[in-house]
Short mmCIF file of C-alpha atoms in Angstrom, two decimals:
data_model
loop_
_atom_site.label_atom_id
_atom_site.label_comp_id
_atom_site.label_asym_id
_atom_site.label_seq_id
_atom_site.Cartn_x
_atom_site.Cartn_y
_atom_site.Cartn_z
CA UNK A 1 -9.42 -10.97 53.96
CA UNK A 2 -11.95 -13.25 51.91
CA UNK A 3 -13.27 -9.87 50.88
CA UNK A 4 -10.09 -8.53 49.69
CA UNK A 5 -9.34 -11.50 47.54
CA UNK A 6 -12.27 -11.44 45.80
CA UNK A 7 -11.75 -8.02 44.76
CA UNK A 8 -8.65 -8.38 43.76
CA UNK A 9 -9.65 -11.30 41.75
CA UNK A 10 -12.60 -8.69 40.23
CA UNK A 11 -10.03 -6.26 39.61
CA UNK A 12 -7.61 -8.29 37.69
CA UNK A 13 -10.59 -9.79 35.58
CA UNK A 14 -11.72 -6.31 34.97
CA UNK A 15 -8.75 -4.49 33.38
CA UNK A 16 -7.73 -8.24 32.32
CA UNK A 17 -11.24 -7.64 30.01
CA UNK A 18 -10.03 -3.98 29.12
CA UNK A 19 -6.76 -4.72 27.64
CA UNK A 20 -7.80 -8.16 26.19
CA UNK A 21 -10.43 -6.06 24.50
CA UNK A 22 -7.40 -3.79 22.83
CA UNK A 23 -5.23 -6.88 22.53
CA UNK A 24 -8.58 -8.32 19.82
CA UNK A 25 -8.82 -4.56 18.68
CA UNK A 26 -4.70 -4.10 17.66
CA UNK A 27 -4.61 -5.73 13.98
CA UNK A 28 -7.33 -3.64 12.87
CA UNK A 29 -4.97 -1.18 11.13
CA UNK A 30 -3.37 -4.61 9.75
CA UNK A 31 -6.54 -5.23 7.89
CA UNK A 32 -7.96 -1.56 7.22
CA UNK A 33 -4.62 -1.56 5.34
CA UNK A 34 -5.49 -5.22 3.64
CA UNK A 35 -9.03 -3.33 2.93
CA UNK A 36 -7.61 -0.35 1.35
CA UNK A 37 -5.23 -2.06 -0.97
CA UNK A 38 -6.88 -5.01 -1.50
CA UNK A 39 -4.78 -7.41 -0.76
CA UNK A 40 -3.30 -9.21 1.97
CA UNK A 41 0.11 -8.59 0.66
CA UNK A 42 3.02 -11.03 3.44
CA UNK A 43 0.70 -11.06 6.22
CA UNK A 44 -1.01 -14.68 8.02
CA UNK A 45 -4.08 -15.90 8.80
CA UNK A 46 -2.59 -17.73 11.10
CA UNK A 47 -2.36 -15.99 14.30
CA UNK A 48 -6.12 -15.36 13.96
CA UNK A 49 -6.91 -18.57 13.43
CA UNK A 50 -5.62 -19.74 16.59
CA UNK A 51 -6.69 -17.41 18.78
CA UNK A 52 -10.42 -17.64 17.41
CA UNK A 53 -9.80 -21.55 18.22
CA UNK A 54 -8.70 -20.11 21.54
CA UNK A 55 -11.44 -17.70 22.22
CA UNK A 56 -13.96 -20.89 21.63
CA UNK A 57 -12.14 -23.19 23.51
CA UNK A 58 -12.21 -20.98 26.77
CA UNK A 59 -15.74 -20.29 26.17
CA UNK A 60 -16.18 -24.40 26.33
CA UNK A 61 -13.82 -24.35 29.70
CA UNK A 62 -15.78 -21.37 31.27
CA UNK A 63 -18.84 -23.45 31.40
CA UNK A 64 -17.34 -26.04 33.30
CA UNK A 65 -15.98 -23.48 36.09
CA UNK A 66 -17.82 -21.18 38.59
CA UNK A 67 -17.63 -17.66 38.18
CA UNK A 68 -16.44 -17.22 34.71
CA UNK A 69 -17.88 -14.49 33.31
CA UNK A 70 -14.74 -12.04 32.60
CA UNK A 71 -13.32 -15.46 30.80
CA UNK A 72 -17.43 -15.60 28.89
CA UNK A 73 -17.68 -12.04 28.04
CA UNK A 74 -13.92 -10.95 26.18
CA UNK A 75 -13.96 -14.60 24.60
CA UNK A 76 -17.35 -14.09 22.94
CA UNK A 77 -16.11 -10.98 21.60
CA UNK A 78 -13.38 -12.55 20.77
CA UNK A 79 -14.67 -14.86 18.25
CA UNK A 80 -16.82 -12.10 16.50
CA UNK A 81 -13.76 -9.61 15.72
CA UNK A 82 -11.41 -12.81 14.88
CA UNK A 83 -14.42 -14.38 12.37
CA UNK A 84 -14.34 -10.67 11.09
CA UNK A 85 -10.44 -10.42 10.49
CA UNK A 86 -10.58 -13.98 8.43
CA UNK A 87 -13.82 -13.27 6.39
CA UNK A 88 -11.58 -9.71 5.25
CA UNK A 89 -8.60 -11.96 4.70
CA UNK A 90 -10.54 -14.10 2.71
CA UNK A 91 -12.04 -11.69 0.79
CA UNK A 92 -8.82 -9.99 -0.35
CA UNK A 93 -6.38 -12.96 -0.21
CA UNK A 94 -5.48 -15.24 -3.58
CA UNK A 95 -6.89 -18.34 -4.35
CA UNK A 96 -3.83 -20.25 -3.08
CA UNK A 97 -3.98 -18.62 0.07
CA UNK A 98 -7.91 -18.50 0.65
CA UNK A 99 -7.76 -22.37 0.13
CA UNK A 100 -5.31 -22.87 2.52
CA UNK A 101 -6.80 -20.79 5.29
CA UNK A 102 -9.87 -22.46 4.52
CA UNK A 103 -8.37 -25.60 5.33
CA UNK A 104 -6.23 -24.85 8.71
CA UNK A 105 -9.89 -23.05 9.67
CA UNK A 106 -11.74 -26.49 8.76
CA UNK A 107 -9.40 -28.50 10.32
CA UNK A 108 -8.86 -26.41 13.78
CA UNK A 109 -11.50 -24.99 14.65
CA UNK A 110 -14.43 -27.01 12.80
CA UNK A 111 -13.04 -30.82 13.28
CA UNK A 112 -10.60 -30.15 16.19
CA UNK A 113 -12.69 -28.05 18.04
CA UNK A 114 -15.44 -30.79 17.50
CA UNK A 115 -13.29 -33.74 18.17
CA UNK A 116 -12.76 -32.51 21.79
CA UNK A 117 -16.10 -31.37 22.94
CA UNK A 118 -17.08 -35.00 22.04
CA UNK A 119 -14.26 -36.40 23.73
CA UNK A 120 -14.65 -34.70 26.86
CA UNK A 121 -18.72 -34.86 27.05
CA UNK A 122 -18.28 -38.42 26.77
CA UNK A 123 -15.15 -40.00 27.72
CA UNK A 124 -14.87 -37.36 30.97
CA UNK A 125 -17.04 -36.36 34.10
CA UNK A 126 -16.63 -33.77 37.01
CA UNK A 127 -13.10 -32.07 37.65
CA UNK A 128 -11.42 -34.85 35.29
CA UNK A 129 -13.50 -33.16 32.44
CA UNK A 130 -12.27 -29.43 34.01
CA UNK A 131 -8.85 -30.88 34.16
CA UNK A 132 -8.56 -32.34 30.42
CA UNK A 133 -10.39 -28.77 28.82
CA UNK A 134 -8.14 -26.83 31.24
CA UNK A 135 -4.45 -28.94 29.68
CA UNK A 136 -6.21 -28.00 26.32
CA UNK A 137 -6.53 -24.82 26.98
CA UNK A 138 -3.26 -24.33 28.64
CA UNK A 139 -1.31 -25.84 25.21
CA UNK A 140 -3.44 -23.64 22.75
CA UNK A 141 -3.00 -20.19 25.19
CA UNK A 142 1.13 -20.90 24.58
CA UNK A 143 0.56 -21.55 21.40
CA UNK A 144 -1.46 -18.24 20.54
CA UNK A 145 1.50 -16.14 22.31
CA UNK A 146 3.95 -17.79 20.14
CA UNK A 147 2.04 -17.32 17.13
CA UNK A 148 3.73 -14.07 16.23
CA UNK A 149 6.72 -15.50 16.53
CA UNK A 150 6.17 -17.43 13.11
CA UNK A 151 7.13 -13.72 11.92
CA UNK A 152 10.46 -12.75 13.59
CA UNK A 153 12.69 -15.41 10.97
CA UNK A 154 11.17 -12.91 8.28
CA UNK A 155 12.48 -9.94 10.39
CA UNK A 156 15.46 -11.15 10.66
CA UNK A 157 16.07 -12.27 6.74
CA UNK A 158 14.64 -9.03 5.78
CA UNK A 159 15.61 -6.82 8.01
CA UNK A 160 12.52 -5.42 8.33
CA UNK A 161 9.24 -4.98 11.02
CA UNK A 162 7.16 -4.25 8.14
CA UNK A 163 4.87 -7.70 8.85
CA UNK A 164 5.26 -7.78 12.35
CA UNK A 165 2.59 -5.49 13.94
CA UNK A 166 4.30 -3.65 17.31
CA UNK A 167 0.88 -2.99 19.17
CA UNK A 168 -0.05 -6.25 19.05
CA UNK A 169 3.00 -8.02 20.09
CA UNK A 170 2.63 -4.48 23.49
CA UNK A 171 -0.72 -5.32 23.75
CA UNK A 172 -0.38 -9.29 24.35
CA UNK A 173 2.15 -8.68 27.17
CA UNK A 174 0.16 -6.53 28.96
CA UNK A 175 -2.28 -9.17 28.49
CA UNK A 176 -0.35 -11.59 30.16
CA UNK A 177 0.54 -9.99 32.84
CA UNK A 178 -3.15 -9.01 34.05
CA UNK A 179 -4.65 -12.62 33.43
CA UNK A 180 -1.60 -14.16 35.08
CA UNK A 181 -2.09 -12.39 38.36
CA UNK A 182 -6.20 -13.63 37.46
CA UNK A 183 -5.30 -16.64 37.23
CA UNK A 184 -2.92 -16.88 40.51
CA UNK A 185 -5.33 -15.32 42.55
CA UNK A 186 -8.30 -17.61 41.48
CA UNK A 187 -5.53 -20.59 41.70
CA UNK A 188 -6.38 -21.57 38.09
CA UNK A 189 -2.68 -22.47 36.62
CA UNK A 190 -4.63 -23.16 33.52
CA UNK A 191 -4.62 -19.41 33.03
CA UNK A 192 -1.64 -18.24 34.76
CA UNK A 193 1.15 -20.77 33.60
CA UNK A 194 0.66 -19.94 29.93
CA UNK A 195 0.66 -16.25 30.62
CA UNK A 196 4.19 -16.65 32.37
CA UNK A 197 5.50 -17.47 28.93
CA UNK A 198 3.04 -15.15 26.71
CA UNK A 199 5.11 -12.21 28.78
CA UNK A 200 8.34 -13.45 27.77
CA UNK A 201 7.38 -13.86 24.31
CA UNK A 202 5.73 -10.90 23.75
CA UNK A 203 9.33 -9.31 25.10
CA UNK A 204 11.09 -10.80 22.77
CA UNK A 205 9.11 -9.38 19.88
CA UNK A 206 9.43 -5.89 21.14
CA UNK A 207 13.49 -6.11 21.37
CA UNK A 208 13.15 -7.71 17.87
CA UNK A 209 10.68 -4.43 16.81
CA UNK A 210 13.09 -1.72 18.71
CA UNK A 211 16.59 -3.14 17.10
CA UNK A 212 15.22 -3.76 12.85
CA UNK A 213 12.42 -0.53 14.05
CA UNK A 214 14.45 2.12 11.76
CA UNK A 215 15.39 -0.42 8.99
CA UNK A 216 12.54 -0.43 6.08
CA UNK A 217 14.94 -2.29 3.17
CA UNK A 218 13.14 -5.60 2.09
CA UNK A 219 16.47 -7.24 0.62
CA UNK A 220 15.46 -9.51 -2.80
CA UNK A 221 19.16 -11.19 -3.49
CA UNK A 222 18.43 -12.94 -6.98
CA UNK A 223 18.44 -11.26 -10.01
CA UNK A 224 15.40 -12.13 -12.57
CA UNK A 225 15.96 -12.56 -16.27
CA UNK A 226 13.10 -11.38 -18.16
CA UNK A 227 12.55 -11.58 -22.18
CA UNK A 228 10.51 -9.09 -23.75
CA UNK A 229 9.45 -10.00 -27.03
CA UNK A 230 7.89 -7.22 -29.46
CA UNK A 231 5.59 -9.34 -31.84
CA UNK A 232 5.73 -6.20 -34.67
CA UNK A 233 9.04 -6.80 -34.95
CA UNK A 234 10.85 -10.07 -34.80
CA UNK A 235 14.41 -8.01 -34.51
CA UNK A 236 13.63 -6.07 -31.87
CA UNK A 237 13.50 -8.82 -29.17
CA UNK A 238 15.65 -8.34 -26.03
CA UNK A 239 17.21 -9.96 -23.06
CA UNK A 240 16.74 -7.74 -20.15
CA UNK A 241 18.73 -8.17 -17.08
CA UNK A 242 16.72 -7.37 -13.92
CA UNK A 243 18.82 -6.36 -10.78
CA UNK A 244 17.17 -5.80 -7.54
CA UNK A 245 19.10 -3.63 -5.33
CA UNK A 246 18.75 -4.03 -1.82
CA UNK A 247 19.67 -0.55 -1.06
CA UNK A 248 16.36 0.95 -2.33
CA UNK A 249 13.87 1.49 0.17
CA UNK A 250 10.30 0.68 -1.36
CA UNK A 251 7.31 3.06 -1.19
CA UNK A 252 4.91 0.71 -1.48
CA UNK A 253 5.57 -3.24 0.34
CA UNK A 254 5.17 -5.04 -3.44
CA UNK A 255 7.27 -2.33 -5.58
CA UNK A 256 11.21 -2.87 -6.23
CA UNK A 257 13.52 -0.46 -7.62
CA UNK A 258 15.83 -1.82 -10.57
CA UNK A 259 18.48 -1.40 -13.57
CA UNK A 260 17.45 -2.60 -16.26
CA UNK A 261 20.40 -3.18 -19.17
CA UNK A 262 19.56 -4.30 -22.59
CA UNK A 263 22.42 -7.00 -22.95
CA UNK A 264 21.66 -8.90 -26.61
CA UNK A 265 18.91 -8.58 -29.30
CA UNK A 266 17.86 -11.60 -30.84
CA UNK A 267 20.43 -11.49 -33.77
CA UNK A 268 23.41 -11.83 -31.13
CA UNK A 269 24.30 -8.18 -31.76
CA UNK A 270 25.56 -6.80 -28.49
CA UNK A 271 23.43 -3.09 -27.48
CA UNK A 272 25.08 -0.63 -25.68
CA UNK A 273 24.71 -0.65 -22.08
CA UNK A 274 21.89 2.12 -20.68
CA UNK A 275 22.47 3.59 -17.00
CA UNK A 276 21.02 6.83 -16.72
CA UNK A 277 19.54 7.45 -13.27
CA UNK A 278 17.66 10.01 -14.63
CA UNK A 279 15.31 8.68 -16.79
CA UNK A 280 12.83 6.64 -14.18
CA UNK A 281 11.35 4.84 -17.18
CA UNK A 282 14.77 2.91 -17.68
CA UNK A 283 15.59 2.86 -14.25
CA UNK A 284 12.41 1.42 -12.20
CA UNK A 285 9.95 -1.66 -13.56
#
């Protein structure tokens, strides 16, 4: 019986380790895409910010409790492929963005990461110290599963799954299901209770994915006003009406379709109105 148990407890750890491995592996086409285009376009650092805190934080647990070493091994390689998604998000992200990531990375996983290995060397001994890393853990594993769901408001206002990567949201229910039966069987409810909730989560994003799956329309509902000058020619100046119409589906995640029409030249002379879906060079800015 004892022997059963304990491979059971292998097994789950094992395949827990394969698709954990898959789970840190999903967002690469996320960021081969970032790579190729060069910019990070709606996506967030977020997510990976969190569960690189994560990955460190059961590292910091796993030395604390015997027989760790599934939790050791997929954690460390969990904090090289998540320092590799933010250094390419970093890279290709603006300045606005780069600071701020900089910051929640400072903050998190620098100073809050710091401020509790102190705390708990020193303030904490023997299973108390287990206890507090364990609640720690617990809050930050929920918080990692919910992560993605930062994204469904945007699916929902848009209509669209562009920004809200299906594999990963498959891949971190699987997930949860193999490391909660890891956890019951080693009785460690500081893995399995979060893992109850990562599973409904991660359910909810794929209902969310399978009902907006077929809809790629990024709706944009205020029209922009935008005055071209033409410096040559002080008479020439127009007011161009720019109207963004939701029923165009994009090619690319940044371009919008519009009709343009020339309403009044400087001088207050009214122009004729030009709508001829035909010419692309009146139609589409």
């Amino acid at each position: 019986m004892e022997f059963n148990h304990h491979f059971w407890v292998f097994i789950c750890g094992l395949i827990g380790n394969a698709i954990s491995f898959m789970v840190f592996l999903s967002p690469m086409p996320t960021f081969y895409r970032i790579y190729k285009k060069k910019t990070t376009e709606g996506f967030q650092a977020i997510p990976y910010i969190t569960a690189l805190f994560s990955s460190t934080l059961w590292i910091y647990y796993a030395i604390f409790v015997k027989d760790a070493t599934f939790l050791i091994t997929i954690n460390t390689f969990g904090i090289v492929i998540e320092s590799i998604y933010l250094a390419i998000f970093l890279i290709y992200s603006t300045k606005k963005a780069r600071l701020s990531t900089i910051k929640v990375i400072l903050l998190l996983n620098v100073f809050g990461f710091g401020a509790i290995v102190l705390s708990t060397l020193y303030l904490t001994k023997g299973d108390k110290r287990v206890t507090v890393i364990g609640w720690f853990n617990l809050i930050l594993n929920i918080c990692v599963f919910a992560s993605p769901l930062g994204s469904l408001r945007r699916v929902v206002k848009t209509k669209s799954v562009e920004f809200m990567p299906f594999t990963l949201s498959f891949f971190l229910t699987l997930n949860a299901v193999m490391w909660f039966f890891y956890g019951l069987l080693r009785h460690d409810y500081y893995i399995a209770l979060p893992n109850t909730l990562g599973f409904l989560f991660g359910i909810i994003q794929m209902v969310m994915y399978m009902i907006y799956r077929k809809n790629k329309n990024v709706v944009l509902e205020e029209p922009v006003k935008l005055q071209e000058l033409n410096n040559n020619n002080n008479n020439n100046g127009h007011v161009i009406d720019v109207v963004k119409l939701s029923t165009m589906v994009p090619s690319e995640p940044n371009h919008v379709a519009v009709n343009v029409t020339l309403v009044e030249d400087i001088n207050g002379n009214n122009q004729e109105d030009h709508h001829d879906d035909n010419l692309d060079n009146k139609n589409q800015v």
